[in-house]
Amino acid sequence: MFAGVKEQTEKKNGKKIAVGYDLGSVASQISYCTLEEQRVETVSSVAGTEQYNIPTVLCKRRGVNQWFYGKEALKYEREEDGILVGDLVELAKRGEEVVVETESYDPAALLTLYVKRSLSLLSLHASLSQIEVMMFTVEELTPEMVDVLSKVVAGLSLQTKKVLFQSRAESFYYYMLYQPKELWQNQVMIFDYSREMKSICLECNPMTTPQVVLINSNIYPGMERVTFVRGESPEAEEEREQQEKELDEKFLQIVEAEMEGSIFSTVYLLGDGFKEGWARESLRYLCRNRRVFQGNNLYSKGACYGAIERVSPSGEGKKYVYLGADKLKSNVGMKVERRGEDSYFAILDAGQNWYEAAADFEVILRKENSLFFHITPLTGENIIDKKIELEGLPERPPCTTRLKIHVEMESVNQVTATIEDMGFGEFFPSSGKGWRKTITV
């Protein structure tokens, strides 16, 4: 007993930690590491096991204002002593009130309760006060999902202000960034069989500086999770074998089509759907000249690595720029004059999350009553200039109009500039005019 107390005390030694929280629609996971060691561990939902999945559900005990989460919630529901609330993430995105025993609940508050309760598992390894940075990763980082996560974070009352969000695809990128280079010398593929079959392909372009990393995803109709026949009779066993064979054949067709004409270094098989052991021929094909790994905690580990990279960028990370679906794909700047010489003024950098990309600055116009934004795509398209006309701006001598500019992104490819005429001191007072212009990048 005392040895256990000592071990727990040593883990709570005050070292700052990074936390990666994979918030899934069916199950969630939590990974963590100290910032010094950067050796990522995943929290088990059952002490002493590798059961990392925490079912994303709550259960309210009948007639009592008592809530349970995860496996305990499922247990109370099975024992008919509670009312289960699932689809917590989807409910929070829709924003509709949830009615349980005639009582209405805010779905974001329920999701916050789940996250708060599940974080209690981390307390066996570290105190929440030790969290230096925390990264939430979700299936898709839509504006609605960002709003939900912001509400959840506000309700957690964490001591750290460094709470970040990223998609699972980006977590995949950060996971690979911290793996040996030989594992992603060529393309890397995830096949995720949690609810349905999904592939995520990572490809790096070594011809650019920094090297551009792109990720593409596919979902395969007709490959939803199979419920295998159970039973000990010869008929049941024969039917199960037929199910497995058909599923294996379908998956083999998918992997052959995906691998054809490309070189893959590594393949990851994620999700409980692969635990049944049916992927015999398809696995045999995948293992030809490729490394194949099976597991289910890649996303939470990748979120943890992403958190580390945000607070302490690695030398390796500076060599790459990840251009995922929620990333700005172009550098945005202006050609300006500094100390009599033409130069480039960087405003937004490619690779930023679009919802975090913003800048404030001031410029002095030389001649025209217009601004030119210089757009440099990192995806191979031509460099272009976008012109913004400042209609109604008073005519003044050159270099006597100062503009205050705020730039932010409305979506992944829409940049909005809010511009205010500041005049030029006592010589030319402000006209009070302002403009709000949106350009496509």
Tab-separated table of C-alpha atoms in Angstrom:
chain	number	residue	atom	x	y	z
A	1	MET	CA	0.000	0.000	0.000
A	2	PHE	CA	2.738	2.435	0.975
A	3	ALA	CA	4.690	1.623	-2.202
A	4	GLY	CA	1.648	2.607	-4.232
A	5	VAL	CA	1.347	5.892	-2.358
A	6	LYS	CA	5.026	6.619	-2.977
A	7	GLU	CA	4.724	5.860	-6.692
A	8	GLN	CA	1.725	8.151	-7.040
A	9	THR	CA	3.519	10.905	-5.109
A	10	GLU	CA	6.526	10.630	-7.412
A	11	LYS	CA	4.295	11.023	-10.443
A	12	LYS	CA	2.773	14.143	-8.916
A	13	ASN	CA	6.170	15.770	-8.613
A	14	GLY	CA	5.137	19.130	-9.945
A	15	LYS	CA	6.593	18.733	-13.454
A	16	LYS	CA	4.584	20.497	-16.137
A	17	ILE	CA	2.723	18.204	-18.506
A	18	ALA	CA	1.147	18.320	-21.937
A	19	VAL	CA	-2.209	16.589	-22.427
A	20	GLY	CA	-3.782	15.278	-25.620
A	21	TYR	CA	-7.532	14.648	-25.407
A	22	ASP	CA	-9.129	12.724	-28.291
A	23	LEU	CA	-12.835	13.572	-28.083
A	24	GLY	CA	-14.624	10.938	-30.149
A	25	SER	CA	-18.284	10.400	-30.898
A	26	VAL	CA	-18.164	6.819	-29.558
A	27	ALA	CA	-15.136	6.798	-27.247
A	28	SER	CA	-12.494	9.244	-26.060
A	29	GLN	CA	-8.888	8.909	-24.915
A	30	ILE	CA	-6.394	10.894	-22.875
A	31	SER	CA	-2.612	10.905	-23.368
A	32	TYR	CA	-0.040	12.931	-21.462
A	33	CYS	CA	3.676	13.473	-20.959
A	34	THR	CA	6.035	15.702	-19.034
A	35	LEU	CA	7.473	18.524	-21.116
A	36	GLU	CA	10.983	17.486	-20.119
A	37	GLU	CA	10.810	13.817	-21.092
A	38	GLN	CA	8.252	13.963	-23.930
A	39	ARG	CA	7.524	10.241	-23.516
A	40	VAL	CA	3.784	10.044	-24.170
A	41	GLU	CA	1.610	7.673	-22.135
A	42	THR	CA	-2.093	6.951	-22.579
A	43	VAL	CA	-4.403	6.835	-19.576
A	44	SER	CA	-6.204	3.533	-19.051
A	45	SER	CA	-9.872	3.557	-18.111
A	46	VAL	CA	-9.198	0.434	-16.027
A	47	ALA	CA	-6.064	0.594	-13.866
A	48	GLY	CA	-3.346	-1.851	-14.869
A	49	THR	CA	-4.759	-2.556	-18.346
A	50	GLU	CA	-4.421	-1.105	-21.841
A	51	GLN	CA	-8.129	-0.268	-22.084
A	52	TYR	CA	-7.708	3.260	-23.353
A	53	ASN	CA	-11.212	3.887	-24.694
A	54	ILE	CA	-13.519	5.900	-22.437
A	55	PRO	CA	-17.061	5.565	-23.845
A	56	THR	CA	-18.358	9.054	-24.655
A	57	VAL	CA	-21.599	8.652	-22.741
A	58	LEU	CA	-23.289	9.843	-19.568
A	59	CYS	CA	-25.937	8.096	-17.509
A	60	LYS	CA	-28.331	9.715	-15.050
A	61	ARG	CA	-29.507	7.588	-12.164
A	62	ARG	CA	-33.278	7.339	-12.149
A	63	GLY	CA	-34.971	9.720	-9.754
A	64	VAL	CA	-31.669	11.120	-8.482
A	65	ASN	CA	-29.473	13.953	-9.763
A	66	GLN	CA	-26.473	11.653	-9.977
A	67	TRP	CA	-24.460	11.252	-13.186
A	68	PHE	CA	-21.970	8.608	-14.278
A	69	TYR	CA	-19.640	8.604	-17.277
A	70	GLY	CA	-17.889	6.085	-19.508
A	71	LYS	CA	-17.907	2.396	-18.611
A	72	GLU	CA	-19.733	3.064	-15.344
A	73	ALA	CA	-22.500	4.834	-17.282
A	74	LEU	CA	-22.929	1.772	-19.502
A	75	LYS	CA	-23.021	-0.448	-16.421
A	76	TYR	CA	-25.832	1.539	-14.794
A	77	GLU	CA	-27.785	1.571	-18.043
A	78	ARG	CA	-27.442	-2.229	-18.368
A	79	GLU	CA	-28.680	-2.677	-14.831
A	80	GLU	CA	-31.749	-0.576	-15.732
A	81	ASP	CA	-30.908	1.850	-12.977
A	82	GLY	CA	-30.119	4.765	-15.227
A	83	ILE	CA	-30.957	6.700	-18.378
A	84	LEU	CA	-28.143	6.738	-20.924
A	85	VAL	CA	-27.256	9.880	-22.900
A	86	GLY	CA	-25.063	9.097	-25.906
A	87	ASP	CA	-23.998	11.085	-28.989
A	88	LEU	CA	-22.778	13.830	-26.657
A	89	VAL	CA	-20.590	15.461	-29.301
A	90	GLU	CA	-23.327	15.515	-31.949
A	91	LEU	CA	-25.912	16.797	-29.467
A	92	ALA	CA	-23.586	19.639	-28.475
A	93	LYS	CA	-23.002	20.561	-32.129
A	94	ARG	CA	-26.746	20.688	-32.803
A	95	GLY	CA	-27.306	22.766	-29.666
A	96	GLU	CA	-30.745	21.323	-28.918
A	97	GLU	CA	-31.719	20.862	-25.284
A	98	VAL	CA	-31.599	17.289	-24.010
A	99	VAL	CA	-34.600	16.108	-21.984
A	100	VAL	CA	-33.942	13.467	-19.325
A	101	GLU	CA	-36.806	12.560	-16.968
A	102	THR	CA	-38.710	15.727	-17.936
A	103	GLU	CA	-35.679	17.879	-17.046
A	104	SER	CA	-33.984	19.904	-19.821
A	105	TYR	CA	-30.186	20.084	-20.049
A	106	ASP	CA	-27.802	22.175	-22.133
A	107	PRO	CA	-25.951	19.668	-24.394
A	108	ALA	CA	-22.698	21.653	-24.145
A	109	ALA	CA	-22.964	21.461	-20.351
A	110	LEU	CA	-23.438	17.685	-20.550
A	111	LEU	CA	-20.384	17.333	-22.769
A	112	THR	CA	-18.431	19.529	-20.344
A	113	LEU	CA	-19.518	17.270	-17.474
A	114	TYR	CA	-18.296	14.213	-19.388
A	115	VAL	CA	-14.912	15.772	-20.149
A	116	LYS	CA	-14.495	16.971	-16.569
A	117	ARG	CA	-15.350	13.532	-15.130
A	118	SER	CA	-13.107	11.701	-17.596
A	119	LEU	CA	-10.169	13.971	-16.750
A	120	SER	CA	-10.356	12.556	-13.234
A	121	LEU	CA	-8.574	9.485	-14.676
A	122	LEU	CA	-5.550	11.695	-15.258
A	123	SER	CA	-5.350	12.501	-11.545
A	124	LEU	CA	-3.880	9.038	-10.901
A	125	HIS	CA	-0.824	10.155	-12.869
A	126	ALA	CA	-0.653	13.925	-12.481
A	127	SER	CA	-2.524	16.845	-10.991
A	128	LEU	CA	-4.614	19.010	-13.302
A	129	SER	CA	-2.670	21.986	-11.940
A	130	GLN	CA	0.425	20.573	-13.686
A	131	ILE	CA	-1.116	20.999	-17.158
A	132	GLU	CA	0.967	23.483	-19.142
A	133	VAL	CA	-0.821	22.918	-22.453
A	134	MET	CA	-3.804	20.827	-23.514
A	135	MET	CA	-4.834	19.839	-27.012
A	136	PHE	CA	-8.312	18.609	-27.942
A	137	THR	CA	-8.514	16.611	-31.147
A	138	VAL	CA	-11.788	15.811	-32.930
A	139	GLU	CA	-12.867	14.081	-36.122
A	140	GLU	CA	-13.421	17.339	-38.011
A	141	LEU	CA	-12.695	20.861	-36.829
A	142	THR	CA	-15.693	22.763	-38.190
A	143	PRO	CA	-16.692	26.265	-36.959
A	144	GLU	CA	-19.540	24.580	-35.015
A	145	MET	CA	-17.068	22.215	-33.366
A	146	VAL	CA	-14.734	25.071	-32.452
A	147	ASP	CA	-17.666	26.833	-30.764
A	148	VAL	CA	-18.570	23.672	-28.816
A	149	LEU	CA	-14.985	23.090	-27.677
A	150	SER	CA	-14.688	26.730	-26.591
A	151	LYS	CA	-17.772	26.286	-24.373
A	152	VAL	CA	-16.372	23.048	-22.927
A	153	VAL	CA	-13.023	24.661	-22.117
A	154	ALA	CA	-14.759	27.628	-20.452
A	155	GLY	CA	-16.651	25.199	-18.220
A	156	LEU	CA	-13.592	23.193	-17.174
A	157	SER	CA	-11.931	26.052	-15.255
A	158	LEU	CA	-8.441	24.794	-16.073
A	159	GLN	CA	-5.547	26.766	-14.655
A	160	THR	CA	-3.726	26.850	-17.988
A	161	LYS	CA	-4.763	29.229	-20.759
A	162	LYS	CA	-2.979	27.134	-23.380
A	163	VAL	CA	-5.902	24.995	-24.570
A	164	LEU	CA	-5.812	24.254	-28.285
A	165	PHE	CA	-7.858	22.386	-30.884
A	166	GLN	CA	-6.924	20.334	-33.928
A	167	SER	CA	-8.440	17.704	-36.200
A	168	ARG	CA	-7.557	14.018	-36.026
A	169	ALA	CA	-5.833	14.391	-39.388
A	170	GLU	CA	-3.489	16.974	-37.874
A	171	SER	CA	-2.941	14.717	-34.861
A	172	PHE	CA	-1.862	12.048	-37.359
A	173	TYR	CA	0.690	14.505	-38.770
A	174	TYR	CA	2.110	15.363	-35.340
A	175	TYR	CA	2.246	11.690	-34.373
A	176	MET	CA	4.355	10.930	-37.463
A	177	LEU	CA	6.543	13.990	-36.845
A	178	TYR	CA	7.741	12.328	-33.634
A	179	GLN	CA	8.305	8.883	-35.212
A	180	PRO	CA	11.545	7.628	-36.788
A	181	LYS	CA	11.928	9.114	-40.265
A	182	GLU	CA	12.076	5.688	-41.939
A	183	LEU	CA	8.415	5.150	-40.983
A	184	TRP	CA	7.346	8.080	-43.151
A	185	GLN	CA	10.033	8.176	-45.784
A	186	ASN	CA	7.235	7.612	-48.294
A	187	GLN	CA	3.461	7.854	-47.925
A	188	VAL	CA	1.725	6.681	-44.741
A	189	MET	CA	-1.821	5.340	-44.510
A	190	ILE	CA	-4.321	4.936	-41.689
A	191	PHE	CA	-7.265	2.594	-42.060
A	192	ASP	CA	-9.673	3.480	-39.253
A	193	TYR	CA	-12.458	0.960	-38.631
A	194	SER	CA	-14.302	2.425	-35.664
A	195	ARG	CA	-17.822	2.954	-37.013
A	196	GLU	CA	-17.165	2.797	-40.746
A	197	MET	CA	-14.068	2.206	-42.824
A	198	LYS	CA	-12.074	5.387	-43.334
A	199	SER	CA	-8.619	5.954	-44.782
A	200	ILE	CA	-6.285	8.863	-44.050
A	201	CYS	CA	-3.234	9.226	-46.298
A	202	LEU	CA	-0.236	11.395	-45.379
A	203	GLU	CA	2.117	12.543	-48.130
A	204	CYS	CA	5.122	14.854	-47.909
A	205	ASN	CA	6.423	16.944	-50.816
A	206	PRO	CA	10.244	17.106	-50.497
A	207	MET	CA	10.481	19.582	-53.411
A	208	THR	CA	9.232	22.535	-51.323
A	209	THR	CA	10.877	24.487	-48.506
A	210	PRO	CA	9.541	23.985	-45.930
A	211	GLN	CA	8.274	20.593	-47.047
A	212	VAL	CA	4.497	20.617	-47.505
A	213	VAL	CA	2.581	17.794	-45.815
A	214	LEU	CA	-0.850	16.980	-47.240
A	215	ILE	CA	-3.465	14.597	-45.879
A	216	ASN	CA	-6.390	13.155	-47.813
A	217	SER	CA	-9.287	11.123	-46.413
A	218	ASN	CA	-11.782	8.662	-47.871
A	219	ILE	CA	-14.859	6.932	-46.466
A	220	TYR	CA	-15.962	3.638	-48.043
A	221	PRO	CA	-19.715	3.002	-48.424
A	222	GLY	CA	-20.784	-0.511	-47.572
A	223	MET	CA	-17.996	-0.973	-45.019
A	224	GLU	CA	-19.901	-0.106	-41.855
A	225	ARG	CA	-19.010	-2.090	-38.733
A	226	VAL	CA	-20.180	-5.692	-38.950
A	227	THR	CA	-21.898	-7.462	-36.065
A	228	PHE	CA	-20.586	-10.994	-36.349
A	229	VAL	CA	-22.807	-13.990	-35.694
A	230	ARG	CA	-22.333	-15.413	-32.201
A	231	GLY	CA	-22.889	-19.014	-31.191
A	232	GLU	CA	-21.172	-22.356	-30.772
A	233	SER	CA	-23.217	-24.371	-33.254
A	234	PRO	CA	-21.575	-25.485	-36.538
A	235	GLU	CA	-24.106	-23.371	-38.457
A	236	ALA	CA	-23.250	-20.230	-36.491
A	237	GLU	CA	-19.532	-20.874	-36.898
A	238	GLU	CA	-19.935	-21.400	-40.656
A	239	GLU	CA	-21.942	-18.182	-41.021
A	240	ARG	CA	-19.364	-16.238	-39.036
A	241	GLU	CA	-16.545	-17.574	-41.225
A	242	GLN	CA	-18.464	-16.478	-44.308
A	243	GLN	CA	-18.957	-12.994	-42.836
A	244	GLU	CA	-15.251	-12.697	-42.108
A	245	LYS	CA	-14.290	-13.900	-45.572
A	246	GLU	CA	-16.591	-11.410	-47.311
A	247	LEU	CA	-15.368	-8.531	-45.160
A	248	ASP	CA	-11.748	-9.518	-45.800
A	249	GLU	CA	-12.388	-9.587	-49.561
A	250	LYS	CA	-14.006	-6.136	-49.510
A	251	PHE	CA	-11.136	-4.673	-47.507
A	252	LEU	CA	-8.549	-6.307	-49.765
A	253	GLN	CA	-10.145	-4.584	-52.766
A	254	ILE	CA	-9.900	-1.259	-50.948
A	255	VAL	CA	-6.242	-1.606	-49.949
A	256	GLU	CA	-5.210	-2.824	-53.401
A	257	ALA	CA	-6.880	0.195	-55.004
A	258	GLU	CA	-5.300	2.615	-52.494
A	259	MET	CA	-1.790	1.145	-52.700
A	260	GLU	CA	-1.664	0.762	-56.493
A	261	GLY	CA	0.867	3.066	-58.127
A	262	SER	CA	2.131	4.530	-54.829
A	263	ILE	CA	4.859	3.675	-52.351
A	264	PHE	CA	3.828	3.409	-48.702
A	265	SER	CA	6.303	3.076	-45.858
A	266	THR	CA	3.812	2.394	-43.078
A	267	VAL	CA	0.179	1.444	-42.531
A	268	TYR	CA	-1.754	1.879	-39.267
A	269	LEU	CA	-4.882	-0.151	-38.523
A	270	LEU	CA	-6.984	1.712	-35.955
A	271	GLY	CA	-10.334	1.022	-34.347
A	272	ASP	CA	-12.029	-1.854	-32.569
A	273	GLY	CA	-13.341	-3.175	-35.896
A	274	PHE	CA	-9.957	-4.770	-36.577
A	275	LYS	CA	-9.852	-6.636	-33.245
A	276	GLU	CA	-12.016	-9.493	-34.561
A	277	GLY	CA	-9.058	-10.868	-36.533
A	278	TRP	CA	-10.897	-11.175	-39.863
A	279	ALA	CA	-8.338	-9.256	-41.974
A	280	ARG	CA	-6.267	-12.253	-43.049
A	281	GLU	CA	-5.638	-11.909	-46.793
A	282	SER	CA	-5.796	-8.107	-46.678
A	283	LEU	CA	-3.223	-8.021	-43.857
A	284	ARG	CA	-0.972	-10.407	-45.762
A	285	TYR	CA	-1.091	-8.000	-48.724
A	286	LEU	CA	-0.452	-4.927	-46.559
A	287	CYS	CA	2.630	-6.452	-44.938
A	288	ARG	CA	4.481	-6.772	-48.252
A	289	ASN	CA	7.414	-4.347	-48.012
A	290	ARG	CA	5.551	-2.156	-45.522
A	291	ARG	CA	5.502	-1.710	-41.757
A	292	VAL	CA	2.015	-2.382	-40.362
A	293	PHE	CA	0.903	-1.414	-36.844
A	294	GLN	CA	-2.374	-2.050	-35.069
A	295	GLY	CA	-3.664	0.009	-32.135
A	296	ASN	CA	-6.131	2.701	-31.173
A	297	ASN	CA	-4.389	5.530	-29.309
A	298	LEU	CA	-2.633	7.268	-32.203
A	299	TYR	CA	-4.920	10.336	-32.211
A	300	SER	CA	-4.588	11.147	-28.501
A	301	LYS	CA	-0.814	10.670	-28.689
A	302	GLY	CA	-0.696	12.867	-31.784
A	303	ALA	CA	-2.704	15.517	-29.935
A	304	CYS	CA	-0.155	15.399	-27.118
A	305	TYR	CA	2.736	15.767	-29.560
A	306	GLY	CA	0.871	18.654	-31.196
A	307	ALA	CA	0.554	20.341	-27.808
A	308	ILE	CA	4.297	19.931	-27.202
A	309	GLU	CA	5.103	21.354	-30.628
A	310	ARG	CA	2.992	24.467	-29.939
A	311	VAL	CA	4.842	25.384	-26.735
A	312	SER	CA	8.292	24.074	-27.654
A	313	PRO	CA	8.740	23.752	-31.439
A	314	SER	CA	11.213	21.062	-32.435
A	315	GLY	CA	13.884	21.446	-35.057
A	316	GLU	CA	12.197	18.709	-37.066
A	317	GLY	CA	8.861	20.532	-36.990
A	318	LYS	CA	10.390	23.629	-38.588
A	319	LYS	CA	11.207	21.614	-41.702
A	320	TYR	CA	7.530	20.969	-42.488
A	321	VAL	CA	4.254	22.823	-42.911
A	322	TYR	CA	1.015	20.881	-42.599
A	323	LEU	CA	-1.727	22.011	-44.984
A	324	GLY	CA	-4.809	20.168	-43.803
A	325	ALA	CA	-8.453	20.926	-44.532
A	326	ASP	CA	-8.621	23.529	-41.736
A	327	LYS	CA	-5.315	25.243	-42.591
A	328	LEU	CA	-4.513	28.407	-44.494
A	329	LYS	CA	-2.923	27.172	-47.748
A	330	SER	CA	-1.170	30.415	-48.775
A	331	ASN	CA	1.150	32.991	-47.337
A	332	VAL	CA	-0.593	36.385	-47.240
A	333	GLY	CA	1.453	39.574	-47.237
A	334	MET	CA	2.110	42.918	-48.871
A	335	LYS	CA	4.885	44.409	-50.930
A	336	VAL	CA	5.931	47.510	-49.008
A	337	GLU	CA	8.704	50.076	-48.907
A	338	ARG	CA	11.002	50.035	-45.891
A	339	ARG	CA	13.838	52.549	-45.546
A	340	GLY	CA	13.590	53.333	-49.219
A	341	GLU	CA	13.742	49.702	-50.373
A	342	ASP	CA	11.002	47.376	-51.581
A	343	SER	CA	10.373	44.432	-49.261
A	344	TYR	CA	7.765	41.827	-48.357
A	345	PHE	CA	5.635	42.289	-45.235
A	346	ALA	CA	4.258	38.972	-43.927
A	347	ILE	CA	0.696	39.112	-42.552
A	348	LEU	CA	-0.593	35.515	-42.335
A	349	ASP	CA	1.471	32.353	-42.706
A	350	ALA	CA	0.371	29.194	-44.486
A	351	GLY	CA	-0.183	26.315	-42.083
A	352	GLN	CA	-2.079	28.345	-39.466
A	353	ASN	CA	-5.493	27.151	-38.329
A	354	TRP	CA	-7.852	29.443	-40.227
A	355	TYR	CA	-9.848	30.307	-37.106
A	356	GLU	CA	-6.675	31.390	-35.282
A	357	ALA	CA	-5.158	33.392	-38.158
A	358	ALA	CA	-5.353	37.149	-37.513
A	359	ALA	CA	-3.112	40.208	-37.581
A	360	ASP	CA	-3.184	43.935	-36.758
A	361	PHE	CA	-0.882	46.483	-38.361
A	362	GLU	CA	-0.684	49.966	-39.844
A	363	VAL	CA	0.497	51.178	-43.246
A	364	ILE	CA	1.056	54.545	-44.920
A	365	LEU	CA	-0.180	54.817	-48.490
A	366	ARG	CA	2.308	56.029	-51.058
A	367	LYS	CA	0.083	57.001	-54.003
A	368	GLU	CA	-3.029	55.006	-54.902
A	369	ASN	CA	-6.158	54.810	-52.794
A	370	SER	CA	-5.919	51.027	-52.817
A	371	LEU	CA	-4.136	48.116	-51.159
A	372	PHE	CA	-2.522	45.056	-52.744
A	373	PHE	CA	-2.382	41.755	-50.862
A	374	HIS	CA	0.293	39.350	-52.132
A	375	ILE	CA	-0.976	35.742	-52.111
A	376	THR	CA	1.609	32.930	-52.344
A	377	PRO	CA	0.002	29.452	-52.416
A	378	LEU	CA	2.129	26.591	-51.089
A	379	THR	CA	0.125	24.075	-53.106
A	380	GLY	CA	1.660	24.891	-56.493
A	381	GLU	CA	-0.695	27.547	-57.888
A	382	ASN	CA	0.567	30.859	-59.265
A	383	ILE	CA	1.364	33.828	-57.021
A	384	ILE	CA	-1.308	36.526	-57.351
A	385	ASP	CA	-2.030	40.043	-56.082
A	386	LYS	CA	-5.493	40.916	-54.766
A	387	LYS	CA	-6.476	44.584	-55.020
A	388	ILE	CA	-8.734	46.327	-52.504
A	389	GLU	CA	-10.149	49.688	-53.543
A	390	LEU	CA	-10.718	52.260	-50.778
A	391	GLU	CA	-13.728	54.078	-52.200
A	392	GLY	CA	-14.304	57.568	-50.829
A	393	LEU	CA	-10.865	57.958	-49.261
A	394	PRO	CA	-9.962	61.695	-49.386
A	395	GLU	CA	-7.310	62.739	-51.901
A	396	ARG	CA	-4.098	63.618	-50.075
A	397	PRO	CA	-0.451	64.084	-51.009
A	398	PRO	CA	1.670	60.891	-51.190
A	399	CYS	CA	2.566	59.282	-47.835
A	400	THR	CA	0.053	61.338	-45.825
A	401	THR	CA	-2.614	58.666	-45.269
A	402	ARG	CA	-2.191	56.236	-42.405
A	403	LEU	CA	-4.417	53.140	-42.341
A	404	LYS	CA	-5.141	50.851	-39.407
A	405	ILE	CA	-5.805	47.296	-40.632
A	406	HIS	CA	-7.176	44.196	-38.927
A	407	VAL	CA	-7.025	40.935	-40.894
A	408	GLU	CA	-8.776	37.710	-39.949
A	409	MET	CA	-10.174	34.662	-41.716
A	410	GLU	CA	-13.891	34.049	-42.174
A	411	SER	CA	-13.305	30.520	-43.474
A	412	VAL	CA	-10.424	28.383	-44.691
A	413	ASN	CA	-10.154	30.379	-47.951
A	414	GLN	CA	-11.768	33.742	-47.118
A	415	VAL	CA	-9.691	36.570	-45.620
A	416	THR	CA	-11.462	39.693	-44.363
A	417	ALA	CA	-9.645	43.016	-43.922
A	418	THR	CA	-11.171	45.732	-41.740
A	419	ILE	CA	-9.546	49.057	-42.680
A	420	GLU	CA	-9.794	52.407	-40.881
A	421	ASP	CA	-8.592	55.799	-42.140
A	422	MET	CA	-6.426	57.333	-39.398
A	423	GLY	CA	-5.480	60.490	-41.327
A	424	PHE	CA	-1.992	61.908	-40.739
A	425	GLY	CA	-1.703	63.681	-37.428
A	426	GLU	CA	-2.683	67.330	-37.285
A	427	PHE	CA	-2.008	67.870	-40.980
A	428	PHE	CA	-4.751	65.599	-42.308
A	429	PRO	CA	-7.366	64.511	-39.742
A	430	SER	CA	-9.123	61.181	-40.085
A	431	SER	CA	-12.098	61.124	-42.405
A	432	GLY	CA	-13.796	58.593	-40.135
A	433	LYS	CA	-14.219	56.276	-43.092
A	434	GLY	CA	-13.816	52.524	-42.814
A	435	TRP	CA	-13.961	49.544	-45.151
A	436	ARG	CA	-14.560	45.833	-44.693
A	437	LYS	CA	-13.368	43.775	-47.647
A	438	THR	CA	-13.141	40.002	-48.189
A	439	ILE	CA	-10.725	38.319	-50.586
A	440	THR	CA	-10.358	34.687	-51.598
A	441	VAL	CA	-7.009	32.993	-51.036
